[in-house]
Coordinates of C-alpha atoms in Angstrom, one line a residue:
X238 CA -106.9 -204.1 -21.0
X239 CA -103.9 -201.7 -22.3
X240 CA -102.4 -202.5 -18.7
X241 CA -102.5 -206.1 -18.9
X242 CA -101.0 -206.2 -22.2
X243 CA -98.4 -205.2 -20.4
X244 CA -98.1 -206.7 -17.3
X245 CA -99.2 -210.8 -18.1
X246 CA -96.6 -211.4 -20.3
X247 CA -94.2 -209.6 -17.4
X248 CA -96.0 -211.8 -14.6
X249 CA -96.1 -215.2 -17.6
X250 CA -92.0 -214.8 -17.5
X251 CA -91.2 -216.7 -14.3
X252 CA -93.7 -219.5 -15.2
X253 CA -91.8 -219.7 -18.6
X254 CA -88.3 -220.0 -17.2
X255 CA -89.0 -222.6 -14.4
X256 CA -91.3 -225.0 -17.3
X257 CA -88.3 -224.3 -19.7
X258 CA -85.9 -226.0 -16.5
X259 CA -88.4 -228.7 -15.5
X260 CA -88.0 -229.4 -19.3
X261 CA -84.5 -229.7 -19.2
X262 CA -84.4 -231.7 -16.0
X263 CA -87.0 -234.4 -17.9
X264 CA -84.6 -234.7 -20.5
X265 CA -81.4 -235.5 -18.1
X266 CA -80.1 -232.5 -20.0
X267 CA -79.1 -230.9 -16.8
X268 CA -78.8 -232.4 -13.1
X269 CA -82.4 -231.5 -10.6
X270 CA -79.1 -230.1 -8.0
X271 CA -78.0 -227.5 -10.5
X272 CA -80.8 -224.9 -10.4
X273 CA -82.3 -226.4 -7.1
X274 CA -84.6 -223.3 -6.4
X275 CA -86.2 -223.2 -9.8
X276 CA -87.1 -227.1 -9.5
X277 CA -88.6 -226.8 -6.1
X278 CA -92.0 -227.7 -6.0
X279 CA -92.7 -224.5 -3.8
X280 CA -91.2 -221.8 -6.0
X281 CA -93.0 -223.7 -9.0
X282 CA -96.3 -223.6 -7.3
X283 CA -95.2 -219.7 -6.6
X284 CA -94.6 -219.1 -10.2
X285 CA -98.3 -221.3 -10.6
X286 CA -100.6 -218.9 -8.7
X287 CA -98.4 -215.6 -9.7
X288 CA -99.6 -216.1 -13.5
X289 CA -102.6 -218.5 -13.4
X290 CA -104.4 -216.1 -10.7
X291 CA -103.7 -212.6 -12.9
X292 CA -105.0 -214.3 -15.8
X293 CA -108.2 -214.9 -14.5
X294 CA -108.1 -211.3 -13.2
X295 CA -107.2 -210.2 -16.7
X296 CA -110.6 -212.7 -17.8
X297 CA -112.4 -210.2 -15.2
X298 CA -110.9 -207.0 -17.2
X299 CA -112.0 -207.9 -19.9
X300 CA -115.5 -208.7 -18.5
X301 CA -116.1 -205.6 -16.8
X302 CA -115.1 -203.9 -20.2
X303 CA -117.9 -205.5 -21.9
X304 CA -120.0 -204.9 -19.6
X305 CA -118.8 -200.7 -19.4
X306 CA -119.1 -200.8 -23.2
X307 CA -122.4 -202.8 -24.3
X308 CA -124.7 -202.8 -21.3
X309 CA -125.9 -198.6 -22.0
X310 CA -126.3 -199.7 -25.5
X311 CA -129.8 -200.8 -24.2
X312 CA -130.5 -197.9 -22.5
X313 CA -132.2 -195.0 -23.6
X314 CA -129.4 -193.0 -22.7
X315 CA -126.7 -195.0 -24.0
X316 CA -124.1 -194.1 -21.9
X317 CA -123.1 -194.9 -19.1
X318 CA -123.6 -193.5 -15.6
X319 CA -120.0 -192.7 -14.4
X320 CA -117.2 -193.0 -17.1
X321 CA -114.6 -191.9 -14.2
X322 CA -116.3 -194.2 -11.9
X323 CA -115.2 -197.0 -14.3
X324 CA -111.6 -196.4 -15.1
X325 CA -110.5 -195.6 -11.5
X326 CA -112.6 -198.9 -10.5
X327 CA -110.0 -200.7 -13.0
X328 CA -107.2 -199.3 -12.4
X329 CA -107.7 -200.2 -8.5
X330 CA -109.2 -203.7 -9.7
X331 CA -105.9 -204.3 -11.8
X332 CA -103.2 -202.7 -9.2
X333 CA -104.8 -204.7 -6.4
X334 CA -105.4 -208.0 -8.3
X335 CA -101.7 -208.4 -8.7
X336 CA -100.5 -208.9 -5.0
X337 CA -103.8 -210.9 -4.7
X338 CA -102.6 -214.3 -6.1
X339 CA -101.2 -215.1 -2.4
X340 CA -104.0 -215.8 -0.6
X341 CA -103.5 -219.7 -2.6
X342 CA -100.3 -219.8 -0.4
X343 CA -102.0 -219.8 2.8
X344 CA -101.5 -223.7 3.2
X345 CA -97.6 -222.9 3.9
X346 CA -98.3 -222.3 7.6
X347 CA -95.2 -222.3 8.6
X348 CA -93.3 -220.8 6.0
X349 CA -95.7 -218.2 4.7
X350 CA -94.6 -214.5 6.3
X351 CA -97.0 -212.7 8.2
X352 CA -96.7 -209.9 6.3
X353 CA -97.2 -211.3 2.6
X354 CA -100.2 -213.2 4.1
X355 CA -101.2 -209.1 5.4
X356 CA -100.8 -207.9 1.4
X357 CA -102.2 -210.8 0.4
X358 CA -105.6 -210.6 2.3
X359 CA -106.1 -207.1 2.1
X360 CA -105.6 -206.6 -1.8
X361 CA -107.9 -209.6 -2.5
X362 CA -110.8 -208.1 -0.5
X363 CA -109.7 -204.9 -2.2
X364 CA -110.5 -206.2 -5.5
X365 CA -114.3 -206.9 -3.7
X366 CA -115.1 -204.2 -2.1
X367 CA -113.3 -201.2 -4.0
X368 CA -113.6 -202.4 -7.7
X369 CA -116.7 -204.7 -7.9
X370 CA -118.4 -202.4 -5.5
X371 CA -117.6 -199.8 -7.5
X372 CA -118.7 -201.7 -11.2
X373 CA -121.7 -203.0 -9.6
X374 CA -122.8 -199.1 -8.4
X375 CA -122.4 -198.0 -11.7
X376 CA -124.2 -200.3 -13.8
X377 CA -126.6 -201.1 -11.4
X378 CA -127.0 -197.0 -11.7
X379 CA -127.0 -196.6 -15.6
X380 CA -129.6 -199.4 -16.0
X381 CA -132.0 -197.9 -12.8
X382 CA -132.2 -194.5 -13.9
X383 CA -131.9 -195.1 -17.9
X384 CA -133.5 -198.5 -18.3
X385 CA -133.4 -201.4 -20.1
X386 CA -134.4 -203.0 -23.5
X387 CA -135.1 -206.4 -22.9
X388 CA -132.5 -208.7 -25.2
X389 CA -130.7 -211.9 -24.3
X390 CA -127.4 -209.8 -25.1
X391 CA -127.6 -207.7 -21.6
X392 CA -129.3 -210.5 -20.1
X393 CA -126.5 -212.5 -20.4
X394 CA -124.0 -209.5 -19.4
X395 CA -125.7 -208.7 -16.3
X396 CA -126.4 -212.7 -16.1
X397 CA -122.9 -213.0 -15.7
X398 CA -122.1 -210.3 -13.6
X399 CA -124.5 -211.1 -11.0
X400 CA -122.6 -215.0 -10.6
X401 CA -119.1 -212.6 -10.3
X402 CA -120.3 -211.1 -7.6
X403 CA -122.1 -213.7 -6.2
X404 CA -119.2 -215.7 -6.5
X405 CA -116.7 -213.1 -5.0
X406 CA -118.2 -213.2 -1.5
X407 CA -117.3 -217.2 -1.8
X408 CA -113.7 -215.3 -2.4
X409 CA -113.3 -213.0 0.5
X410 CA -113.5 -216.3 2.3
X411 CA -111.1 -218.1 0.8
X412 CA -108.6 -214.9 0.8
X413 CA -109.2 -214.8 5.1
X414 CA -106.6 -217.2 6.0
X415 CA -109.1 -219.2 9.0
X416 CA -111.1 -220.1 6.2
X417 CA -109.0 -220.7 3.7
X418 CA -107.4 -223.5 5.8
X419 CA -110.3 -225.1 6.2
X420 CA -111.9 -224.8 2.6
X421 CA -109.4 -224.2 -0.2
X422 CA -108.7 -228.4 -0.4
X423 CA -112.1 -228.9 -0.6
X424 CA -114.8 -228.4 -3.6
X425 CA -115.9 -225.0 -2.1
X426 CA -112.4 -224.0 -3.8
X427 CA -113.9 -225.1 -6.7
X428 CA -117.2 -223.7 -6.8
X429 CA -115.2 -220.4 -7.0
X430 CA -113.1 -221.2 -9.7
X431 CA -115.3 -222.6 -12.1
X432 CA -118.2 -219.8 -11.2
X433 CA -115.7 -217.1 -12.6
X434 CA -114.9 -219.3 -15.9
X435 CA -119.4 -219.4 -16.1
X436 CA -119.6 -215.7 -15.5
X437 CA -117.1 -215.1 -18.3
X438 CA -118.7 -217.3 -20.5
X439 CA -122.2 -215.7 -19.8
X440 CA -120.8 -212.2 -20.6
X441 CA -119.3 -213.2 -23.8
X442 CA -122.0 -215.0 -24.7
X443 CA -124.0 -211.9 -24.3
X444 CA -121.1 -210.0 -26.9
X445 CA -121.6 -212.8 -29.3
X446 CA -125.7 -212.0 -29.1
X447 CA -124.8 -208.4 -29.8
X448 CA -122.4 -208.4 -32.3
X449 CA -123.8 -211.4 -34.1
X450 CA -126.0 -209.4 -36.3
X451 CA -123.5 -206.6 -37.4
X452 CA -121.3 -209.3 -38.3
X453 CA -123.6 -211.9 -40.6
X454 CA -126.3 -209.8 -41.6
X455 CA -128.8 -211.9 -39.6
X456 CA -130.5 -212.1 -36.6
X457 CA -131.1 -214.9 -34.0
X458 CA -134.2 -215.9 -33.1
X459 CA -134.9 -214.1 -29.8
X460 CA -136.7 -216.3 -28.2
X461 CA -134.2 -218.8 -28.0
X462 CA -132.4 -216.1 -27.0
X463 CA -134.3 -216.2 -23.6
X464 CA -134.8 -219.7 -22.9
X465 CA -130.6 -220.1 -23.7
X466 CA -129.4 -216.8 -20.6
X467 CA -132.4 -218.0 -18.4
X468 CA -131.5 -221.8 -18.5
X469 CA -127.8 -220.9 -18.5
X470 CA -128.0 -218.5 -15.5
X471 CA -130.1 -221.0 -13.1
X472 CA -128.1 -224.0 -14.1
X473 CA -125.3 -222.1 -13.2
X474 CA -126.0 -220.5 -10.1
X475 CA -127.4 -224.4 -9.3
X476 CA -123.9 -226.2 -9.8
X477 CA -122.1 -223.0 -7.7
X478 CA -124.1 -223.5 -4.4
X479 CA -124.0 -227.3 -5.0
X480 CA -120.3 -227.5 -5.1
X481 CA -120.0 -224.7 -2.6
X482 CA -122.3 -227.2 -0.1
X483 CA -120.4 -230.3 -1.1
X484 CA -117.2 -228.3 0.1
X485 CA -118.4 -227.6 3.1
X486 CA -118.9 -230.9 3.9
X487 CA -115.4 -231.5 3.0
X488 CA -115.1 -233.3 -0.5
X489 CA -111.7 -232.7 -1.8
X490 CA -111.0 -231.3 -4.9
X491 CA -107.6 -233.3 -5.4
X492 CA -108.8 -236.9 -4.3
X493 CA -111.1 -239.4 -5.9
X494 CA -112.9 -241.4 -5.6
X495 CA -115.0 -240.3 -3.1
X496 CA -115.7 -242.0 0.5
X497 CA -119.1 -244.2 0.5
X498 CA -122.0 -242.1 0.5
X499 CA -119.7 -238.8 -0.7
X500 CA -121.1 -239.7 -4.1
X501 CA -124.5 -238.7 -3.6
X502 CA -123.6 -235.0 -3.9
X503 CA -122.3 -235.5 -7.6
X504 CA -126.0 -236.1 -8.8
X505 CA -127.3 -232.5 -8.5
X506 CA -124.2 -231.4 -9.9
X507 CA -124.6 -233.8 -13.2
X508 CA -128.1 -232.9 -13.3
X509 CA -127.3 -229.0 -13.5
X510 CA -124.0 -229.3 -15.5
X511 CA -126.9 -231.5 -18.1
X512 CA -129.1 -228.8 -18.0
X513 CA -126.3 -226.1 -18.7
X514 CA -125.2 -227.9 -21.6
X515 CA -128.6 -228.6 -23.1
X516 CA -128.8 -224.4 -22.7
X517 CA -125.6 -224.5 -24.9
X518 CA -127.1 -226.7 -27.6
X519 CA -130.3 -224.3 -28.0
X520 CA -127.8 -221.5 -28.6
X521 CA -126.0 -223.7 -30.8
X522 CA -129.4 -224.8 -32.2
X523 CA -129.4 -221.0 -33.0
X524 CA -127.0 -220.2 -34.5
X525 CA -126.9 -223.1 -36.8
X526 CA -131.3 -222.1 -38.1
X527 CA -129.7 -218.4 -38.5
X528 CA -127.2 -219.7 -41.2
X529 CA -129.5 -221.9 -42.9
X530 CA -132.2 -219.8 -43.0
X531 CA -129.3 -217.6 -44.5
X532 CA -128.2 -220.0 -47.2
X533 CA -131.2 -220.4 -48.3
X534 CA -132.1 -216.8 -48.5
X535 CA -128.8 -215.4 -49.1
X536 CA -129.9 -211.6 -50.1
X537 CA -132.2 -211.3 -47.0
X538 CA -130.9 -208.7 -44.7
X539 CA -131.2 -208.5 -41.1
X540 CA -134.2 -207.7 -39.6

């Protein structure tokens, strides 16, 4: 996390400074021939993927760090398998995440070098196979050998982390360049995108469980607990395989509406994204019995 501290605000710059001249140029404060490099649509969708990808790495940081720092908690050991394992598996995830961004660049076929396409590929399976690999082995370790205490707070973390991994196989194939022609228009690009956004939601979801009590003196009904990471988890894994089979019949993600009969693949994905949300609304629900049960008891302490 210390590194990305660092580095977004570093990788944010370029995105900044072309905005602040596609600003300008709105205004008619300055001509579009004057800086004609920084309002090219090509080096604006550079500047795009260069800070938009990293920070959904940085979302995966900070995942992976709940997950190092929470997950043992419900072990009998508490700690975790490898602590080395962990921060080498970072520092590769964040040094190889970087470069990875180009693999969205694909579509310039004829004005994409060879060799950034090369950097681009590898260090995006890098981030696969070297760091989730590696974070997978060592929870999937610490909870073999140590355990686990059933609570919708690691549920949800490992909830999470299983649709990240799930969903990085969907993005090995959209950083090989054959299938990235083929797919990254479609909704198959999107099934990846908005997986990673559900994993992250499921993991800090699972924080919020945790450190709910410490912070209100209260507990939540555990219970509801369940029915909230189990709905959540098979609604979500639902929508990602239900986009992923709408892209590979070629929906676009950038056109609508949709050819005649195209529209019959939106209803499993309403009828999912309903049952996700009602899964929100019990942990809503939740939370709001916790602080009325609260207000009307205010010197009853956590269970």
């Amino acid at each position: 996390m210390a590194i990305y501290a660092l580095v977004m605000p570093i990788l944010g710059l370029p995105v900044f400074l072309f905005a602040i001249v596609v600003f300008l140029v709105a205004l008619d404060l300055i001509s579009p021939e004057t800086i004609p490099l920084a309002t090219s649509p090509r080096s604006f969708s550079v500047a795009f993927w260069l800070f938009a990808h990293n920070l959904m790495e940085a979302m995966g940081i900070m995942t992976l760090g709940a997950l190092y720092a929470l997950v043992p908690r419900y072990t009998r050991s508490g700690k975790l398998y490898s602590p080395r394992l962990a921060a080498v598996a970072m520092v590769r995830y964040t040094m190889a995440a970087i470069p990875a961004f180009g693999h969205h660049l694909y579509t310039w076929v004829t004005n994409s070098p060879q060799v950034f396409q090369n950097v681009s590929r590898s260090t995006s399976w890098a981030t696969g196979f070297i760091a989730a690999s590696s974070t997978g082995f060592d929870v999937g370790l610490t909870v073999w050998r140590h355990g686990l205490r059933i609570h919708p707070a690691p549920l949800l973390m490992l909830e999470g982390f299983l649709l990240y991994l799930i969903d990085g196989f969907v993005a090995l194939e959209l950083s090989t360049p054959a299938w990235n022609l083929r797919l990254h228009g479609t909704l198959y690009a999107t099934a990846h995108t908005m997986t990673i956004l559900t994993a992250v939601l499921l993991v800090f979801l699972g924080v919020m469980y945790h450190y709910y009590p410490a912070l209100r003196d209260r507990q939540l009904d555990i219970r509801m607990g369940f029915w909230h990471s189990g709905l959540s988890f098979l609604a979500a894994l639902a929508m990602f395989f239900s986009l992923l089979i709408a892209g590979v019949a070629g929906l676009p993600r950038r056109a609508y509406p949709w050819l005649p009969g195209e529209g019959t693949y939106a209803v499993p994905l309403l009828l999912f994204g309903l049952i996700f949300a009602l899964a929100q609304f019990v942990f809503l629900w939740n939370l709001l019995r916790s602080e009325r049960a609260a207000a009307w008891a205010p010197g009853l302490a956590a269970d």
